[in-house]
Amino acid sequence: MTVDSSAIAATAGGSLLPLAILVPALGVLLSFLIGGRRAEWIALGLMPLEFAVAVAIACLVWRSGQPLVYTLAGYAPPLGIALRADGFSAVMLLTAGLIAPAAALYARTNFATPPETEKRAPLVFWTLLQGIHAALSLVFLGGDLFNLYVGLELLTFAAVPLGSLDGRPETVAAALRYLLFALFGSVFYLLGVALLYGAYGTLDIALLAPLVRPEPAVWLAAGLITAGLLAKTALFPLHLWLPPAHANAPAAASAVLSGLVVKGSFFLVVRLWFDVLAALPGVIPGTILAGLGSAAILFGSVLALRQARLKLLIAYSTVAQIGYLFMMFPLASGPWAADAFSGGVMQAISHAFAKAAMFLSAGLVAESLGHDRIAGLDGAARAMPVTFLALGLGGLSLMGLPPSGGFVAKWLLMKASIASGQWLWAIVMAAGGLLAGGYLYRVLAPALSGESPALKKAPARSRESIALALALVALLLAFAPPSFFAFLQIGRPAAGLALQ
Amino acid sequence: MTSATLAGLVGAALVGLGLYGLIANPQPLRKILAFNLMGSGVFLVFGIVARKGAGAGLQADPVPQAMVITGIVVAFAASALAVALVLRLFEAAGRATLNPDGWTEPPGDGAGAE
Amino acid sequence: MSLLVDLFSIVAIGAGVFFFLAGTVGLLRFPDALSRLHALTKADNLGLGLVVLGLLPRSESLLAALKLVAIWALVQLAGATAAQLVGRAVRRKGTAA
Amino acid sequence: MSVLQALDIGLASLVFAVATWTIFAPGAFAATVGYVVYGLLLALVWIRLFAVDVALTEAAIGSGVTGVLLIGAAARLRTAGTAGDEKPLSGLSRLFVAVLCVLVALALAGVVLLLPDQGPSLAQQSMQALPETGLGNPVTAVLIAYRAFDTMLEKVVLVLAVVGVWSLAADKYWGGAPGEARAASPEPTLAFLAQILAPLGILVGIHVFWVGADEPGGAFQGGAILAAMWIIVMMARLTEAPQTNAFWLRVALVAGSLVFLAAGVAGAIFAGSFFAYPPGFAKPVILFIEAFMVLSIAVTLPMLVAGPPRREPRQ
Amino acid sequence: MAEFLLATAGVILFTVAVGLVRILGGPGDADRLMAAQLIGTGGIGALLLISAATGAHGVEDVALGLALLAAFASAAFVNSAAPAEAPDSADGR
């Protein structure tokens, strides 16, 4: 019942937390207000600042070894709203702070605005990109379940229209289906929130955690919130909306949607089960989540093998890679818990970078060849080696081959699952890696052989290097030092979980 | 407290009804209606939580009430976006259906999406 | 005094309810849309008017009483215009649109 | 007490019946009208839960403006003839879904029944903190002071929704006005209605906003009523929908969130915390922010109803 | 007295319910719109009676809001049905 007062009292430097949300939110408002070309300038101009805030937050968390806390409006929870940054939040903020500018720089070619006019697609893209950034910051930092609901809605409203920018019927239908799934998720999430408030009279995560007991209202709330978040994360069998929505969006938007947006709702699943519901026995729910994850890995990979278009293949591989994220849940208690958690987080980050790199590369392929049919990729790697290098390096992470962040993630998860005796998950993950190798082979083997095709236009060197840089980050994550994994544990009530 | 409990039961029934409509009804507009119905069921659950938190001279806890007000506005915005998408789909495909077979104009390259 | 007010309320509101009933009976009995429309709007508005009349002496303040009257006037206006609008739409399309 | 109980049960069954109709009605238009009826009944339920602020919001937004949006869409789609295009679920999967939904509803009902009669509550704390806000209505205080951050971000959600709706325009119409160019002659009855309703509604809207500090009401509800008045004036074609590239329109759309955000940052400078209000000046600052929120809501909701631009912009 | 007010509210809601059964099902759209009109009038009446009986505060404004919006469903119908007579051209991009 007693709550450590440090959990709701503001810490020094905490005022950075609202800034991480308000700066991109201000960018949204100003971009829409002033419009025209200035939307792009505002977005690009604010991104260094947003990244600097993320770095500062990470440094403060690192130095203090404690989560940063900020109470808004001077009202402490439960009446007011608190923001909190732990190691996991800081790492996700940094990830978003790197991928969003990369996508933005890449998108400058596609969404340039001629002087003195305003065009539809650029204005929408630059405004919503910042909206996604604001929403993700809120999702990573929010300490109040209803505040997080607002963050989820921000994320939905910013993400959905990006998929239908070209206005073709199939993209509009994809966006509509995405919206309906997301709204279903929001309603379920909100229902769970209502039940938790009814049971305990607070929605603050730190205050809620010590109150939660295994009782019907909490179990139902947990089920509803989880189901809602899974619909937004596109975990099998709620993944139907993802491939068309992600594959038909402009490449820069796909990179952000597939790399970052689905991680937002995944992040909240972790928050829910690790921070809010740590008191619940987690074996059965964890097993269910990992079971769905396993199905996602196998099903998504097999479908990826059968796709005819490169972007759809990459989108289905997202369905599969999301499955890996949920492997951490049944392994979250026991001496291997830290490994499992680190593996899950590492998977989230490395997939974000790798998938962003792959979608950007696929966008370059489609622009250069005029199509993205896999059957027509013969020799393409000879014509644009850097693009395919980025695609391949990203693929390394998906397969889980060393050296890559994906390798570290999958290795940690496998280690934890074998150590805990739950070897089934290890088998599924290994099979998923083989299948990933299969679908990447389908793309890379023909591209590396045969005559180099005539390009409509060669990809710009600068845009290729953006994709390559992202792929290299996914690679470099393999060399994360042990202190990085210690950093991820900051703010975890991990000791408590491990002892359950 | 009967009225609060009764409202809660209605809320539960509305969530069930709305969920059914959202999944089983193929027309997008009907799905939007079902979403709104489900949403209002959730708001009613908030409502009984508020009513059961009456105290301090208030007949209902103001915090869940404020959340419902926020939620109603967000639900409206969501409906507006969804309706705009449905109408756009109707214009672009000649039909307001998520099923590509029903579109009158032949869809382009990405038809194999689903 | 209070008894008189109560009596007045009971009579007026009771009469109002009667008109609501009459409106519904008309709705059930009349054969075509247009006559149903007119039966309904007329009877219901009269019913609401009487209910408002019965509640008037019970209102807390002059502003509240004014609001009551405004409510009735607005519903009256809405009923009349809606009948016009829908009626015209019905005539334009034939009865079973 | 028993009459009240009977009334509650009757109201609850009516709400349930109309909701069932909305889901199972044969046609989309019939279902939509059912939803409008349902929204109005819901306002009654909120009154019975003593949540008058919510009842006002439900009446204005949940039933009124959403009703216009959905009926407009249903009327436009009526020509679509979608009935034959859709693959309805097979009988078995329909049954499966039905069982699932019944289970969800039953579980929820069970939990709701189990909630304690005197549940945990923040009513006490809300009332204790109320004096320093200078407000009398605790619901307004939650929205604009205790959980100001939520409310500000929710305004940003509305801005994103407008961007999303406008993003569905054809490129050539970007910057133009929403809605088709119509015949010059307005529907005379509608024009008459709008001419009487609009001035009254503006009065009511401002009144609801103004009393919201102390009584049920507030910026959301007042703004929504003003929004409805602009909608009826546009429907009556007394005024054209504005061009979406008009600078004043953009200003009006973001004013609420921008002023709120600026006040939140100012709070960090002058009151020691983001979104805090300076002691002693809380109420004037709150009313200042709320005034811009009313403006933004009054403009945003009609633009969301009007849909994406459909006319070429005038230079 | 409160009982009387509540009972009358109940009777009004009952008549509304009976009316809804008759017209929500059609046959025409005009009948259905009448349902919206019927519930507007009856619902406002019931609302006023309930609030007078239970002493809920500030309910007049809710009724006022509903009264202001009472004709909106019909107006929206007329407004959106009108362009359907001159079908709008599906615009290309």
PDB file of C-alpha atoms in Angstrom, chain A residues 15 18-19 21-22 26 28-29 32-33 70-75 78-81 118-120 123-124 128 138 144 146-147 150 154 157-158 161 164 191 195 197-201 216-217 220, chain D residues 107-108 111 114-115 120 122 125-126 129 132-133 145-147 149-150 152-154 156-157 159-164 166-169 171 174 247 250-251 253-254 257-258 261 273-276:
ATOM      1  CA  SER A  15      11.192  19.253 -16.955  1.00  0.00           C
ATOM      2  CA  PRO A  18       7.269  17.478 -21.100  1.00  0.00           C
ATOM      3  CA  LEU A  19       9.610  19.198 -23.552  1.00  0.00           C
ATOM      4  CA  ILE A  21       6.402  15.876 -26.078  1.00  0.00           C
ATOM      5  CA  LEU A  22       5.666  19.563 -26.419  1.00  0.00           C
ATOM      6  CA  LEU A  26       4.389  22.624 -31.256  1.00  0.00           C
ATOM      7  CA  VAL A  28       2.545  20.000 -35.588  1.00  0.00           C
ATOM      8  CA  LEU A  29       0.618  23.147 -34.764  1.00  0.00           C
ATOM      9  CA  PHE A  32      -0.267  23.280 -40.038  1.00  0.00           C
ATOM     10  CA  LEU A  33      -0.720  26.949 -39.187  1.00  0.00           C
ATOM     11  CA  TYR A  70       7.932  15.043 -13.602  1.00  0.00           C
ATOM     12  CA  THR A  71       4.518  15.977 -12.224  1.00  0.00           C
ATOM     13  CA  LEU A  72       2.540  18.203 -14.543  1.00  0.00           C
ATOM     14  CA  ALA A  73       0.550  21.256 -13.488  1.00  0.00           C
ATOM     15  CA  GLY A  74       1.915  20.982  -9.970  1.00  0.00           C
ATOM     16  CA  TYR A  75      -0.633  18.316  -9.018  1.00  0.00           C
ATOM     17  CA  PRO A  78      -3.444  10.494  -8.446  1.00  0.00           C
ATOM     18  CA  LEU A  79      -5.133  13.846  -9.096  1.00  0.00           C
ATOM     19  CA  GLY A  80      -2.475  15.070 -11.500  1.00  0.00           C
ATOM     20  CA  ILE A  81      -0.444  13.443 -14.245  1.00  0.00           C
ATOM     21  CA  GLU A 118       1.218  24.624 -50.560  1.00  0.00           C
ATOM     22  CA  LYS A 119       0.708  21.089 -51.723  1.00  0.00           C
ATOM     23  CA  ARG A 120      -1.384  18.419 -50.137  1.00  0.00           C
ATOM     24  CA  LEU A 123       1.934  19.403 -45.806  1.00  0.00           C
ATOM     25  CA  VAL A 124       0.173  16.285 -44.553  1.00  0.00           C
ATOM     26  CA  LEU A 128       1.819  14.023 -39.336  1.00  0.00           C
ATOM     27  CA  LEU A 138       4.122  10.632 -24.924  1.00  0.00           C
ATOM     28  CA  ASP A 144      -0.853   7.752 -16.364  1.00  0.00           C
ATOM     29  CA  PHE A 146      -5.537   7.728 -19.450  1.00  0.00           C
ATOM     30  CA  ASN A 147      -2.821  10.106 -20.564  1.00  0.00           C
ATOM     31  CA  VAL A 150      -4.562  10.172 -25.437  1.00  0.00           C
ATOM     32  CA  LEU A 154      -2.526  10.839 -31.223  1.00  0.00           C
ATOM     33  CA  PHE A 157      -4.613   9.927 -35.996  1.00  0.00           C
ATOM     34  CA  ALA A 158      -1.079  10.726 -37.099  1.00  0.00           C
ATOM     35  CA  PRO A 161      -3.650   9.135 -43.075  1.00  0.00           C
ATOM     36  CA  SER A 164      -3.554   6.733 -47.915  1.00  0.00           C
ATOM     37  CA  LEU A 191     -12.566  -0.037 -21.108  1.00  0.00           C
ATOM     38  CA  LEU A 195     -12.217  -0.903 -14.751  1.00  0.00           C
ATOM     39  CA  TYR A 197     -10.004   3.223 -12.074  1.00  0.00           C
ATOM     40  CA  GLY A 198     -13.186   1.692 -10.693  1.00  0.00           C
ATOM     41  CA  ALA A 199     -11.159  -0.816  -8.703  1.00  0.00           C
ATOM     42  CA  TYR A 200      -8.399   1.414  -7.334  1.00  0.00           C
ATOM     43  CA  GLY A 201      -9.292   5.060  -7.926  1.00  0.00           C
ATOM     44  CA  PRO A 216     -11.761 -10.341 -11.507  1.00  0.00           C
ATOM     45  CA  ALA A 217     -11.792  -6.628 -12.382  1.00  0.00           C
ATOM     46  CA  LEU A 220     -10.644  -8.468 -17.179  1.00  0.00           C
TER      47      LEU A 220
ATOM     48  CA  ALA D 107     -17.682 -10.837 -18.015  1.00  0.00           C
ATOM     49  CA  LEU D 108     -17.979  -7.072 -18.056  1.00  0.00           C
ATOM     50  CA  VAL D 111     -17.203  -7.208 -12.941  1.00  0.00           C
ATOM     51  CA  LEU D 114     -18.790  -6.718  -8.279  1.00  0.00           C
ATOM     52  CA  LEU D 115     -17.576  -3.119  -8.059  1.00  0.00           C
ATOM     53  CA  PRO D 120     -12.528   4.590  -4.597  1.00  0.00           C
ATOM     54  CA  LEU D 122     -10.886  11.335  -6.326  1.00  0.00           C
ATOM     55  CA  GLN D 125      -9.094  15.536  -3.629  1.00  0.00           C
ATOM     56  CA  SER D 126     -10.799  17.300  -6.514  1.00  0.00           C
ATOM     57  CA  ALA D 129      -7.784  21.460  -4.789  1.00  0.00           C
ATOM     58  CA  GLU D 132      -6.834  27.360  -5.812  1.00  0.00           C
ATOM     59  CA  THR D 133      -8.188  27.111  -9.355  1.00  0.00           C
ATOM     60  CA  ALA D 145      -6.232  22.279 -14.364  1.00  0.00           C
ATOM     61  CA  TYR D 146      -5.522  18.871 -12.826  1.00  0.00           C
ATOM     62  CA  ARG D 147      -5.367  17.036 -16.126  1.00  0.00           C
ATOM     63  CA  PHE D 149      -2.028  18.026 -20.215  1.00  0.00           C
ATOM     64  CA  ASP D 150      -4.633  15.512 -21.414  1.00  0.00           C
ATOM     65  CA  MET D 152      -4.223  20.142 -24.465  1.00  0.00           C
ATOM     66  CA  LEU D 153      -3.082  16.981 -26.255  1.00  0.00           C
ATOM     67  CA  GLU D 154      -6.646  16.080 -27.065  1.00  0.00           C
ATOM     68  CA  VAL D 156      -3.862  18.383 -30.863  1.00  0.00           C
ATOM     69  CA  VAL D 157      -5.718  15.165 -31.717  1.00  0.00           C
ATOM     70  CA  VAL D 159      -5.941  19.220 -35.306  1.00  0.00           C
ATOM     71  CA  LEU D 160      -4.491  15.930 -36.557  1.00  0.00           C
ATOM     72  CA  ALA D 161      -8.014  14.744 -37.371  1.00  0.00           C
ATOM     73  CA  VAL D 162      -8.556  17.820 -39.540  1.00  0.00           C
ATOM     74  CA  VAL D 163      -5.239  17.197 -41.297  1.00  0.00           C
ATOM     75  CA  GLY D 164      -6.259  13.580 -41.798  1.00  0.00           C
ATOM     76  CA  TRP D 166      -8.203  17.096 -45.535  1.00  0.00           C
ATOM     77  CA  SER D 167      -5.490  14.684 -46.647  1.00  0.00           C
ATOM     78  CA  LEU D 168      -8.211  12.788 -48.520  1.00  0.00           C
ATOM     79  CA  ALA D 169      -8.785  15.655 -50.938  1.00  0.00           C
ATOM     80  CA  ASP D 171      -4.546  17.310 -55.203  1.00  0.00           C
ATOM     81  CA  TRP D 174      -6.077  21.328 -51.948  1.00  0.00           C
ATOM     82  CA  PHE D 247      -5.076  31.813 -42.863  1.00  0.00           C
ATOM     83  CA  ARG D 250      -5.870  27.778 -39.771  1.00  0.00           C
ATOM     84  CA  VAL D 251      -5.451  30.257 -36.910  1.00  0.00           C
ATOM     85  CA  LEU D 253      -8.213  25.641 -35.838  1.00  0.00           C
ATOM     86  CA  VAL D 254      -4.961  25.676 -33.880  1.00  0.00           C
ATOM     87  CA  SER D 257      -4.146  24.078 -28.594  1.00  0.00           C
ATOM     88  CA  LEU D 258      -1.511  26.705 -29.335  1.00  0.00           C
ATOM     89  CA  LEU D 261       0.451  24.957 -25.039  1.00  0.00           C
ATOM     90  CA  SER D 273       5.566  23.674 -13.402  1.00  0.00           C
ATOM     91  CA  PHE D 274       4.374  22.992 -16.923  1.00  0.00           C
ATOM     92  CA  PHE D 275       0.616  23.636 -17.128  1.00  0.00           C
ATOM     93  CA  ALA D 276       0.487  25.107 -13.628  1.00  0.00           C
TER      94      ALA D 276
END
